[in-house]
Coordinates of C-alpha atoms and ligand atoms in Angstrom, one line a residue:
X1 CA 0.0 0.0 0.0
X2 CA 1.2 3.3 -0.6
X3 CA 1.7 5.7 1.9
X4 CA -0.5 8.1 1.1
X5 CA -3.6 5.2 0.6
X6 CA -6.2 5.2 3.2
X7 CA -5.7 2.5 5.8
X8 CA -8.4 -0.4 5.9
X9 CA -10.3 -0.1 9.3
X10 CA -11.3 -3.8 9.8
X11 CA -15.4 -3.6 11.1
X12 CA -16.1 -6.0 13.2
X13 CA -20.0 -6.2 14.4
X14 CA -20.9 -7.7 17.4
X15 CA -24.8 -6.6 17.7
X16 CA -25.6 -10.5 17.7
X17 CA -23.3 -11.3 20.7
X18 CA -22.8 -7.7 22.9
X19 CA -25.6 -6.2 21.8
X20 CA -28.2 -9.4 21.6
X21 CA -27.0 -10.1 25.4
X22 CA -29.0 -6.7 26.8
X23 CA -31.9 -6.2 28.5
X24 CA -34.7 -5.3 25.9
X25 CA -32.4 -7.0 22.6
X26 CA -32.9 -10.5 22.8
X27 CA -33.8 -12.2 19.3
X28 CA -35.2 -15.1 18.1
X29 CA -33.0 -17.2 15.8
X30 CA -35.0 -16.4 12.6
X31 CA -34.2 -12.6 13.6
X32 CA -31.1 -13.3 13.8
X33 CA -30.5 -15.0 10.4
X34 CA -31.9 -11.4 9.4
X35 CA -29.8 -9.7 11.2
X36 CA -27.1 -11.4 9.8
X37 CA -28.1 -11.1 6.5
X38 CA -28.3 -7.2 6.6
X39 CA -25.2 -7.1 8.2
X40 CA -23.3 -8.5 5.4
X41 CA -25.3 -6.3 2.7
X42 CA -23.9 -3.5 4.9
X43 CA -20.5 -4.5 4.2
X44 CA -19.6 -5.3 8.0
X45 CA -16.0 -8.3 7.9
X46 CA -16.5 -9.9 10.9
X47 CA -20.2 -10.5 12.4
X48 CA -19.9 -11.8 16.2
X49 CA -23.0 -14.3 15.6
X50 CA -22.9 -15.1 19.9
X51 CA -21.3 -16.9 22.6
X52 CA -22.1 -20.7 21.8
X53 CA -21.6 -22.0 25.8
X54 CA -24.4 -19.7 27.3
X55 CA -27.8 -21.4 25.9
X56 CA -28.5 -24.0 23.7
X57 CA -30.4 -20.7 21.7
X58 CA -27.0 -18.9 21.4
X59 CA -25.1 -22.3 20.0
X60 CA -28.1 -23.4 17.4
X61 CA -28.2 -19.9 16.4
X62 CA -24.5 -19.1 15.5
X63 CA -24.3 -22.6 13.9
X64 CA -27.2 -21.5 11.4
X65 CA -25.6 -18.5 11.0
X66 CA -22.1 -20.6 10.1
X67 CA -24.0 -22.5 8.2
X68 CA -25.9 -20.3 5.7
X69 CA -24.4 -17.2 5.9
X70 CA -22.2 -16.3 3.4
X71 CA -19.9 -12.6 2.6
X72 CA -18.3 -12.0 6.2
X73 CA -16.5 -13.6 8.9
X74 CA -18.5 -15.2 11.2
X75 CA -17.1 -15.0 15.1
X76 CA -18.3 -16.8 18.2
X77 CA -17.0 -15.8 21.7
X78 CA -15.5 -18.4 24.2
X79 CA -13.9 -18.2 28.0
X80 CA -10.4 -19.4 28.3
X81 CA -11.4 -22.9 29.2
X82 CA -11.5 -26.0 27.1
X83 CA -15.2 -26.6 27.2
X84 CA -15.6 -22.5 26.2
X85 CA -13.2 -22.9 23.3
X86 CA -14.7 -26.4 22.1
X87 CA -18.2 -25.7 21.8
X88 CA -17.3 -22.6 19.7
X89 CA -15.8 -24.4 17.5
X90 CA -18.7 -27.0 17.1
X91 CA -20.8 -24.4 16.3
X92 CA -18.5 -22.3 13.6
X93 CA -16.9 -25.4 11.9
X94 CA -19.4 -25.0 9.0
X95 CA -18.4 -21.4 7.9
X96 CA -15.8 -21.2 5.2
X97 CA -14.5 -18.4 7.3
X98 CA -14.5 -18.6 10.5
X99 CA -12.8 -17.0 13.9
X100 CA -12.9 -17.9 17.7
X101 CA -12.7 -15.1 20.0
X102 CA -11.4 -16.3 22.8
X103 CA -11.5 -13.7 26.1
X104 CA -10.1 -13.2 29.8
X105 CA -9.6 -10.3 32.3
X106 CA -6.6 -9.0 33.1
X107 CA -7.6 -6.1 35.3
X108 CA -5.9 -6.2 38.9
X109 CA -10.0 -5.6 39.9
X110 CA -11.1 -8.6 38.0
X111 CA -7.8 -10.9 38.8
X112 CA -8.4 -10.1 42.7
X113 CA -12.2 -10.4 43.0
X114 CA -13.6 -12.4 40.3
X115 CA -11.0 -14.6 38.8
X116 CA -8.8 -15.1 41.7
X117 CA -6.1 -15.3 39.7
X118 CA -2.6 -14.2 39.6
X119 CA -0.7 -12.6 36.8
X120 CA 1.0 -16.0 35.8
X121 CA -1.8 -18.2 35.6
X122 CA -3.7 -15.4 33.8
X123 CA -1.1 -15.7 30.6
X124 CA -0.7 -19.3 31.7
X125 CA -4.8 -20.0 30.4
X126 CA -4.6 -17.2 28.1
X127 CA -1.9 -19.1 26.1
X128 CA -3.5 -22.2 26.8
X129 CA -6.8 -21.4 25.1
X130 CA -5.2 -19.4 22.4
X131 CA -3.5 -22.4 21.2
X132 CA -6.6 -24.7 21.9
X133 CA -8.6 -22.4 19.2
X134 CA -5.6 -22.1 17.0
X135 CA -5.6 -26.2 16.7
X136 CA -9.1 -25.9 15.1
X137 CA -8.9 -22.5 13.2
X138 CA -5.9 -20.4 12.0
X139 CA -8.0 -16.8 12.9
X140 CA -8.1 -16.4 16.3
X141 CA -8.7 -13.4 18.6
X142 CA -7.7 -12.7 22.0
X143 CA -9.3 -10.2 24.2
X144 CA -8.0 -9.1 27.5
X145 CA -11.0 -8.2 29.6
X146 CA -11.1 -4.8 31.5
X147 CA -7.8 -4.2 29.6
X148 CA -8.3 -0.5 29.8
X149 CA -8.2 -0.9 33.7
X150 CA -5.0 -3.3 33.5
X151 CA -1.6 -2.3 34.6
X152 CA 0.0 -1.3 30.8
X153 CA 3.0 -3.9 32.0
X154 CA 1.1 -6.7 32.3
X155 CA -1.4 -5.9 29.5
X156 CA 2.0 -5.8 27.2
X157 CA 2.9 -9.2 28.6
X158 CA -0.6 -10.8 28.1
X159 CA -0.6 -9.5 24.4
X160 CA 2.9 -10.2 23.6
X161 CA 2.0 -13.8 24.7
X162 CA -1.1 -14.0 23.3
X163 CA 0.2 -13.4 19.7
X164 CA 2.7 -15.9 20.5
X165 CA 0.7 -18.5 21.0
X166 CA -1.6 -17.6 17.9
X167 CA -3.8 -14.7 18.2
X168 CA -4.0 -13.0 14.8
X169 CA -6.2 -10.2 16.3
X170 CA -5.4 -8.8 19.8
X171 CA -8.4 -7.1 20.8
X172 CA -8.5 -4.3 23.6
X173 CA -11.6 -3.7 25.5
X174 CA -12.9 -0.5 27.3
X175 CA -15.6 -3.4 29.3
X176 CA -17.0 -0.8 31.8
X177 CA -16.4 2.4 29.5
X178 CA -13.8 4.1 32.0
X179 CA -11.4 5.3 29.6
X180 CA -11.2 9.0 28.0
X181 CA -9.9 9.6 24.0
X182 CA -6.7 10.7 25.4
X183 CA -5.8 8.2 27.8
X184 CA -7.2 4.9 25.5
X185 CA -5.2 6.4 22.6
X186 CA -2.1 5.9 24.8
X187 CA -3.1 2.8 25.9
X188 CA -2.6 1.8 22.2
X189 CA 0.7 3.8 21.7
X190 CA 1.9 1.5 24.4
X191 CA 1.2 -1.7 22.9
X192 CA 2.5 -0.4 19.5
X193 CA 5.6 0.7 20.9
X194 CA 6.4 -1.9 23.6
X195 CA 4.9 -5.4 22.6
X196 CA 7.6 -6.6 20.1
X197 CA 5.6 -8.9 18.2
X198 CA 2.7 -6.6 17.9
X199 CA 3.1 -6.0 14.1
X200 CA 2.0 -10.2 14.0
X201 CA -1.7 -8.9 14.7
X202 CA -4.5 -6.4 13.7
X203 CA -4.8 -4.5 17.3
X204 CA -8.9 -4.0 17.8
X205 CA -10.4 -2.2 20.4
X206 CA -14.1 -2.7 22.0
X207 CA -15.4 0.0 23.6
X208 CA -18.2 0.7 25.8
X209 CA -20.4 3.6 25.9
X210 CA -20.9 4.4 30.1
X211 CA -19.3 7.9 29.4
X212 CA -20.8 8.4 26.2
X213 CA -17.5 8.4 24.6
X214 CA -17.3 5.1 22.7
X215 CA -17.0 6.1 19.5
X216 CA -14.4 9.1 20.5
X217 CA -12.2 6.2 22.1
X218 CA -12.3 3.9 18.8
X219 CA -11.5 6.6 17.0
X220 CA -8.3 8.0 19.2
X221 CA -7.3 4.6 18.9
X222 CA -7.4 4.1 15.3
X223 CA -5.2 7.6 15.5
X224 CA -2.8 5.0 17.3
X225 CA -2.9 1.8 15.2
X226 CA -5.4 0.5 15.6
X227 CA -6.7 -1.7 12.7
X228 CA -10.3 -3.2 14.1
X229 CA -13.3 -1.8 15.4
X230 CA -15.9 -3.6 17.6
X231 CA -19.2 -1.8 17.5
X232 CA -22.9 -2.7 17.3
X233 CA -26.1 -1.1 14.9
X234 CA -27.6 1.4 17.0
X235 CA -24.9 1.6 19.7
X236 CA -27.1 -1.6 21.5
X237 CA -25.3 -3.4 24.0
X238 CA -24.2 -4.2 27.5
X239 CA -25.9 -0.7 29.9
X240 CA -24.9 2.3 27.6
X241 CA -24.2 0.2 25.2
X242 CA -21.1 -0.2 22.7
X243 CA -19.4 2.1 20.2
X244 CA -22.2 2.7 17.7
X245 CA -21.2 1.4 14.1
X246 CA -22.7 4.0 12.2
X247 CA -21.4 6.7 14.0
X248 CA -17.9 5.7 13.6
X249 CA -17.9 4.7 10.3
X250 CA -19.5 8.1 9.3
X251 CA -16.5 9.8 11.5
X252 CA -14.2 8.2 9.3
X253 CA -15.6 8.3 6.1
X254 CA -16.5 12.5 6.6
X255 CA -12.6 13.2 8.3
X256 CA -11.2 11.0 5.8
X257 CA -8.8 14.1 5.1
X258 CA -7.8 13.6 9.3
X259 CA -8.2 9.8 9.7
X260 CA -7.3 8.7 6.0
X261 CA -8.6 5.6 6.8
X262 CA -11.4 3.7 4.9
X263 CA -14.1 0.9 5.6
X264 CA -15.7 -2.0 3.0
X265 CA -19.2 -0.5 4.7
X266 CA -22.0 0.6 2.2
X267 CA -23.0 3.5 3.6
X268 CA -26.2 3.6 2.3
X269 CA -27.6 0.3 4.0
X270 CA -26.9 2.2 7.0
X271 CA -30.5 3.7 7.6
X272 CA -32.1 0.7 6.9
X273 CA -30.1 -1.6 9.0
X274 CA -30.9 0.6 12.0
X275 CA -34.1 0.3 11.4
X276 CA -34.6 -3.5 10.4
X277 CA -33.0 -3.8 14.2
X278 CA -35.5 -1.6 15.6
X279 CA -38.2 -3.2 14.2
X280 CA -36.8 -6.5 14.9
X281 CA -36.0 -5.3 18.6
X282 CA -38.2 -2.6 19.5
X283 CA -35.9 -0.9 20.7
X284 CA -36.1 2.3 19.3
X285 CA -33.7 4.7 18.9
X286 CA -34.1 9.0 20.1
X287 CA -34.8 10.8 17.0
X288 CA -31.7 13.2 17.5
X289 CA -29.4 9.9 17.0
X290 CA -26.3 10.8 15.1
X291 CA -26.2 9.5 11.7
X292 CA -29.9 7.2 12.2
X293 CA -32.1 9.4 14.3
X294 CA -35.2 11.6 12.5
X295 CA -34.1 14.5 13.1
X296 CA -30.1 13.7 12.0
X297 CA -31.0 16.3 9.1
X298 CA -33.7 17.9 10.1
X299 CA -32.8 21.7 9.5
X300 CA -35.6 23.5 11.9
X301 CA -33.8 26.7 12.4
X302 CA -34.7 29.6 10.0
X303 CA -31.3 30.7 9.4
X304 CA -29.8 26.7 9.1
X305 CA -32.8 26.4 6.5
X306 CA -31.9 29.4 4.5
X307 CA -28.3 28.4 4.3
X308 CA -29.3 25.1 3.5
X309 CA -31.4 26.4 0.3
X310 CA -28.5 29.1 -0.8
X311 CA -25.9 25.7 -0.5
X312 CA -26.1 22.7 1.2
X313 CA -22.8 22.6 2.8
X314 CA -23.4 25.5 4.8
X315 CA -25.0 23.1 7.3
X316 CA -24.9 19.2 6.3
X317 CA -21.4 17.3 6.4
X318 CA -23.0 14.3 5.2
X319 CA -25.6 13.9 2.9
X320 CA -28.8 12.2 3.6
X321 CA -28.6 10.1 0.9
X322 CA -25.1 8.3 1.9
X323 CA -26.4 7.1 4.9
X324 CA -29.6 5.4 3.2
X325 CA -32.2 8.5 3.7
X326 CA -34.7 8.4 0.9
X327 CA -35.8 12.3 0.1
X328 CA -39.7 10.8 0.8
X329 CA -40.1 7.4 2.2
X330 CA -43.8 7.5 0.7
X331 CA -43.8 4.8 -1.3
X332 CA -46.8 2.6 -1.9
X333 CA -50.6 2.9 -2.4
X334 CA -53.5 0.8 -3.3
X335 CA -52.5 0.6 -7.3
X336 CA -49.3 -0.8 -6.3
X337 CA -48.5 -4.1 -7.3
X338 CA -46.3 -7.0 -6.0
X339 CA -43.3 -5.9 -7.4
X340 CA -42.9 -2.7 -6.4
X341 CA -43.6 -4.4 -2.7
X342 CA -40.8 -6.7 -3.5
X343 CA -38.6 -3.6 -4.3
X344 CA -39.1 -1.9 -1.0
X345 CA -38.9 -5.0 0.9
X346 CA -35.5 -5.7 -0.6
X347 CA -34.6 -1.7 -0.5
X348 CA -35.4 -2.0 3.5
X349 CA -33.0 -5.1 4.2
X350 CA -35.8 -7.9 4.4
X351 CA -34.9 -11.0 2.5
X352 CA -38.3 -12.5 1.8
X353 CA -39.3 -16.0 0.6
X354 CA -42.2 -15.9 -1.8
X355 CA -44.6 -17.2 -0.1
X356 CA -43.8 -14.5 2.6
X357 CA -43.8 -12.1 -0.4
X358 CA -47.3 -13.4 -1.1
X359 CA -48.6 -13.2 2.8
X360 CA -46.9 -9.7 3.3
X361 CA -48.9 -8.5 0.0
X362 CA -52.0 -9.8 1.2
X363 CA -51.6 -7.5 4.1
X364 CA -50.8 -4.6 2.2
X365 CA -53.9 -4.4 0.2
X366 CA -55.9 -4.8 3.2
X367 CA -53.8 -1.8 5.1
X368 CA -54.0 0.2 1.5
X369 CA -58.0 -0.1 1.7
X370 CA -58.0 1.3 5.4
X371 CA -54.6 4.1 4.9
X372 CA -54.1 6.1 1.5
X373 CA -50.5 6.3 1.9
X374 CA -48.3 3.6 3.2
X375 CA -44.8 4.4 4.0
X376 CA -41.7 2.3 4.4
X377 CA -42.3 2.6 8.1
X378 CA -46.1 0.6 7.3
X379 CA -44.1 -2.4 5.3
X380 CA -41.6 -2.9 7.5
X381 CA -44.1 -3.4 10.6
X382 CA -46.0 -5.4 8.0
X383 CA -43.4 -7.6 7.0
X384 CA -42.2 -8.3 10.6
X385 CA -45.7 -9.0 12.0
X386 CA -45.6 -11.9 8.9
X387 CA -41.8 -13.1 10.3
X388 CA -43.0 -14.7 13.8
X389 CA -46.7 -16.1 12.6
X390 CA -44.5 -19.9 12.3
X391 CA -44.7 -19.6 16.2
X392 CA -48.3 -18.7 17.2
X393 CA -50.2 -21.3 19.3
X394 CA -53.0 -19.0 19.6
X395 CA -54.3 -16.2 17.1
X396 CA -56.7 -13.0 18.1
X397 CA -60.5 -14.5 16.4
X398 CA -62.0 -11.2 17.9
X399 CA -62.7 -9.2 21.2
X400 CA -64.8 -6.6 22.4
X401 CA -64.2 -4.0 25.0
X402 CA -66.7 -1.5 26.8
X403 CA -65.2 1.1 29.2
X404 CA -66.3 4.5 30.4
X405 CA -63.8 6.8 32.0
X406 CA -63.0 5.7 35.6
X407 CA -65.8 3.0 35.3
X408 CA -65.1 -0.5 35.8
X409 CA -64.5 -2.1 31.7
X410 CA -66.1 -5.4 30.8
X411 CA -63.7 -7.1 28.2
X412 CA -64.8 -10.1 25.8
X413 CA -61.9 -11.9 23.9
X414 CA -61.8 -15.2 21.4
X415 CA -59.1 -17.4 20.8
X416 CA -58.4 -19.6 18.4
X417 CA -56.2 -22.3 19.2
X418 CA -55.6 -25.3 15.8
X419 CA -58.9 -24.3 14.6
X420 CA -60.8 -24.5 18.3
X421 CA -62.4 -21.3 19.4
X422 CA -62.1 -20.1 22.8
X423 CA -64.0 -16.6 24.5
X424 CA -64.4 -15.5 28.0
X425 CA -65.9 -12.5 28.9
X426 CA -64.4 -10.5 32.3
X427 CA -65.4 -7.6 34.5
X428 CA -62.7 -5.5 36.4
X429 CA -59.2 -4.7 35.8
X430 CA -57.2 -1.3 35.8
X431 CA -58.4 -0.1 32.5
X432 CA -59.2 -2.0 29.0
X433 CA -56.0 -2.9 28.1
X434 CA -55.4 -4.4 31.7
X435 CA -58.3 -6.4 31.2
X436 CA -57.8 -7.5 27.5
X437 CA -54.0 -8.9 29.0
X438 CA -55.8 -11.0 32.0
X439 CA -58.5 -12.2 29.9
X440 CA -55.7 -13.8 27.7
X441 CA -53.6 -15.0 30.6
X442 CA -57.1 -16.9 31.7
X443 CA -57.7 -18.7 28.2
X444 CA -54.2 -19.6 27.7
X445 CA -53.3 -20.7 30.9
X446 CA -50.4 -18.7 31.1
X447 CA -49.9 -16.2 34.2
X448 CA -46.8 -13.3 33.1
X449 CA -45.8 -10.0 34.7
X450 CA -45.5 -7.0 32.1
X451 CA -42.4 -5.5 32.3
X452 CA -42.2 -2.9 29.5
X453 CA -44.8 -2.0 27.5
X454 CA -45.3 0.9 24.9
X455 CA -47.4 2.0 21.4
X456 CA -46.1 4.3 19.6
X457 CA -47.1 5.5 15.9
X458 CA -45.2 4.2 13.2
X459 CA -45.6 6.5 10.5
X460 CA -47.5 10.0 11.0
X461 CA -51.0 11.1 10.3
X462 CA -54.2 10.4 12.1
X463 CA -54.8 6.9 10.2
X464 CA -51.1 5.9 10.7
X465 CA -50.9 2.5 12.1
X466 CA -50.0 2.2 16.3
X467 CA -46.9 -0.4 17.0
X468 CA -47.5 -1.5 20.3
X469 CA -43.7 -3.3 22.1
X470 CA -44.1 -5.2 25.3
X471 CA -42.1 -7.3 27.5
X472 CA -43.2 -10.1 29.8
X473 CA -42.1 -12.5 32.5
X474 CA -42.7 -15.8 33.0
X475 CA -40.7 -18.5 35.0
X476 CA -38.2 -16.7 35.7
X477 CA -37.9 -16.2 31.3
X478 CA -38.1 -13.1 29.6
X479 CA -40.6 -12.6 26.3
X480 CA -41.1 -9.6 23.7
X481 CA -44.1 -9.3 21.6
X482 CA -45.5 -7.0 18.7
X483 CA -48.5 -6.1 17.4
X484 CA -49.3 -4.0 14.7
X485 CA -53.1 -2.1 13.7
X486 CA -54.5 0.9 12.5
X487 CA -56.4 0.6 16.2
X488 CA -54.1 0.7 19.0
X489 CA -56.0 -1.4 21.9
X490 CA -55.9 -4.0 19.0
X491 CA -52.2 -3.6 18.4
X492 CA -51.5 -3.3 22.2
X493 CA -53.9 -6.7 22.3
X494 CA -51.5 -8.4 19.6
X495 CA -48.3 -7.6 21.1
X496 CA -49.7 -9.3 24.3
X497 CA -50.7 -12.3 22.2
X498 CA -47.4 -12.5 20.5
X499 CA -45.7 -12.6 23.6
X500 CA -48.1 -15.5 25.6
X501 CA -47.2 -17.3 21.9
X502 CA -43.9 -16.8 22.4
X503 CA -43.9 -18.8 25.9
X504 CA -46.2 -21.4 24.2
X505 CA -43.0 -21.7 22.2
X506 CA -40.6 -21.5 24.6
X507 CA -38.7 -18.7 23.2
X508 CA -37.6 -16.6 26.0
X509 CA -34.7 -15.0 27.3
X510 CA -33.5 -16.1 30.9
X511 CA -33.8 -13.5 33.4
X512 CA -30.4 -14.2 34.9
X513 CA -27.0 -12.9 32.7
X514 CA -25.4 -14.9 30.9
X515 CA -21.8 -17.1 31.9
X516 CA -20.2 -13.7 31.0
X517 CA -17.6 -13.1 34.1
X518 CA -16.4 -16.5 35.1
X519 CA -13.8 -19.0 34.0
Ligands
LIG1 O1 -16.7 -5.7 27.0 C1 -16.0 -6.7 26.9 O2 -14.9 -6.8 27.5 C2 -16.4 -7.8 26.1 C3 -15.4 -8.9 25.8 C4 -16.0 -10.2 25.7 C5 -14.7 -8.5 24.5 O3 -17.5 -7.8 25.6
LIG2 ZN1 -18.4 -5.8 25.6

């Protein structure tokens, strides 16, 4: 490479494994093929598909994803132990390329408290499992845990050692998002400068988000050397989250005359990947979200919009356009035909089998009859309402609700379960909705707590359809559901229903965290 060529910032996306394990992200494997799927149209080199030892969910899905996905590395995490390092690689042998992540703290905290560890037997498994991982697959990557915290000595000692034994990509965490741009730039100086073999490895870094300055640390460290950068879509991930992907790419590609550093991401499958994980998620993110929010280039200010008109550049660095922003995201009406809802499906990151083509079609029309204009925002809810049906025990035959304000509502609902239709009618509860929830708890037999539960509007306008989000526990499990509808108790009464289908299918989340800390 010539010296004055951009450098190639490897991106390394770890939204199915980091992001996946927070509260509010969990997916379902079929999401997560999605997922996947988008993330290699976006252009992303290494996807972290999960950590195979935590569930039997997390191993069956990164094997699918090893198995059928094709255009990007495909990671799973492991402990330094055997058994970690082992089941990874049962579940990655099947991708043509494929990389274990093997990971262990090296903090002074985490060797006191949690490991009980000293520094010897630290390098001692370290090496151990690095080699274990490198006797199954030549690209391996090591991550010191906490590394930000560690003593810089003994973190150039671990990583010397590390790269000894194998490790093709040392990879330097920020776990509790403690450091500062200044200071986690120097902790990269030092490892360039003082581990000797360090030119044997791409130096990452992973960076979490508790000071809000994720994506300023990746970025002081790719200042440094660094040649990797773990980050998620949306910024999702453990508590604040981790260095959000589209925010540093966008650094890099806009202060490409400071950074001269590139990525192989398609910019414009940036919008669209954000929101194929909200949709898939629910978890939304703020409107004034660099990059992905509504408002990223919504000019409001009289002044900003007369610059704007006179020459754009007065005000935008980017262009709407690079990041996937459509100039109107109206798109579809009641003349369109299957085709053009093929187009936007595909334009919006959904990979759809034809009979799903058909199904989500269907829908359309009917939601065309009721809405004159249906936005991207309408086929995307439509298309993931169609992605879960596969899983429903139970579907919504009707219901009826009377309430007056403050007066005690009386709810009918029917179920149909296999062609069998169940109603009840109930009296009482804390409002319609609360009613409509324990009135389906009753028929199905299945008693939850609500956690989180929202509706919001998913396009605008009076007719625009109501996405209601909502979280529930049951034995000890954790469940998301969705519902959809021009009416919102309907929508709110669906996303219930999705969620008591969900534990009919036994698709939950555990409530406790995952083997994450120990050995
Ligand atoms: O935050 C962290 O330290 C991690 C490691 C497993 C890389 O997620
Ligand atoms: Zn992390």
């Amino acid at each position: 490479m010539s010296a004055t060529e951009p450098r190639r910032i490897v991106i390394f996306d770890t939204t199915l494994r980091d992001g996946e394990q927070s509260p509010g992200c969990s997916m379902n494997l079929d999401e997560k093929l999605e997922v996947a799927q988008a993330l290699v149209d976006l252009g992303v080199d290494v996807i972290e598909a999960g950590f195979p030892i935590a569930s039997p969910g997390d191993f069956e899905s990164v094997r699918e994803i090893a198995r059928t996905v094709r255009g990007s590395t495909i990671c799973g995490l492991a402990r330094c132990n055997e058994k970690d390092v082992d089941r990874a690689w049962e579940a990655l042998q099947d991708a043509p390329d494929a990389r274990i992540h093997v990971f262990l703290a090296t903090s002074a905290i985490h060797r006191e408290f949690k490991l009980r560890m000293d520094m010897d037997e630290i390098i001692r498994r370290a090496v151990e499992s690095v080699k274990r991982a490198k006797g199954y697959c030549d690209n391996i990557e090591f991550s010191p845990e906490d590394a930000a915290r560690t003593e810089p000595d003994f973190l150039c000692r671990v990583v010397e050692a590390a790269i000894a034994a194998g490790a093709t990509t040392v990879n330097i965490p920020d776990t509790v998002g403690y450091a500062t741009p200044t200071h986690f730039g120097g902790v990269i100086k030092n490892l360039v400068n003082r581990v000797p073999n360090i030119d044997q490895a791409v130096i990452s870094v992973h960076c979490h988000n508790d000071l809000g300055l994720a994506v300023a640390n990746s970025l002081s460290a790719v200042e440094q050397g660094a040649g990797q950068i773990e980050c998620t879509i949306n910024g999702i991930g453990e508590r604040a989250g981790n260095c959000s992907l589209e925010e540093v790419v966008m650094a890099m590609r806009t202060r490409n005359d400071y950074y001269h550093a590139t990525t192989r991401i398609n910019t414009p499958r940036l919008v669209p990947t954000s929101r194929l994980l909200t949709n898939i998620t629910g978890m939304q993110v703020q409107r004034n979200k660099a990059i992905v929010g509504r408002n990223a280039f919504a000019h409001e200010a009289g002044i900003h919009q007369d610059g704007m008109l006179k020459e754009p550049t007065t005000y935008e660095i980017m262009r709407p356009e690079d990041v996937g922003f459509t100039k109107t995201d109206l798109v579809l009406g009641k003349h369109s035909g299957r085709a053009a809802l093929a187009d936007r499906a595909k334009a919006l990151g959904y990979h759809l089998t034809a009979e799903q083509l058909q199904e989500v079609f269907d829908e359309f029309k009917r939601l065309a009859d009721k809405k004159k204009e249906v936005y991207d925002a309408d086929i995307a809810a439509l298309i993931e309402k169609r992605m879960n049906v596969a899983e429903d025990v139970w579907t919504l035959s009707g219901y009826d609700v009377h309430a007056t304000g403050g007066g005690t509502p009386t709810v009918s609902v029917t179920l149909d379960r296999g062609g069998e239709k169940i109603s009840r009618t109930n009296t009482g509860g804390d409002g319609p909705l609360d009613a409509l929830f324990r009135t389906i708890e009753e028929i199905t037999d299945t008693s939850v707590v609500v956690r989180d539960f929202r509706v919001h509007s998913v396009t605008r306008g009076k007719d625009a359809q109501g996405e209601s989000t909502i979280e529930i526990e049951h034995q000890g499990r954790v469940y998301r559901g969705r519902g959809v509808s021009t009416d919102t108790v309907e929508a709110a009464t669906l996303a219930f229903l999705n969620a008591v289908n969900r534990v009919a299918a036994g698709a939950g989340q555990p409530l406790e965290a995952r083997p994450h800390d120990a050995v």
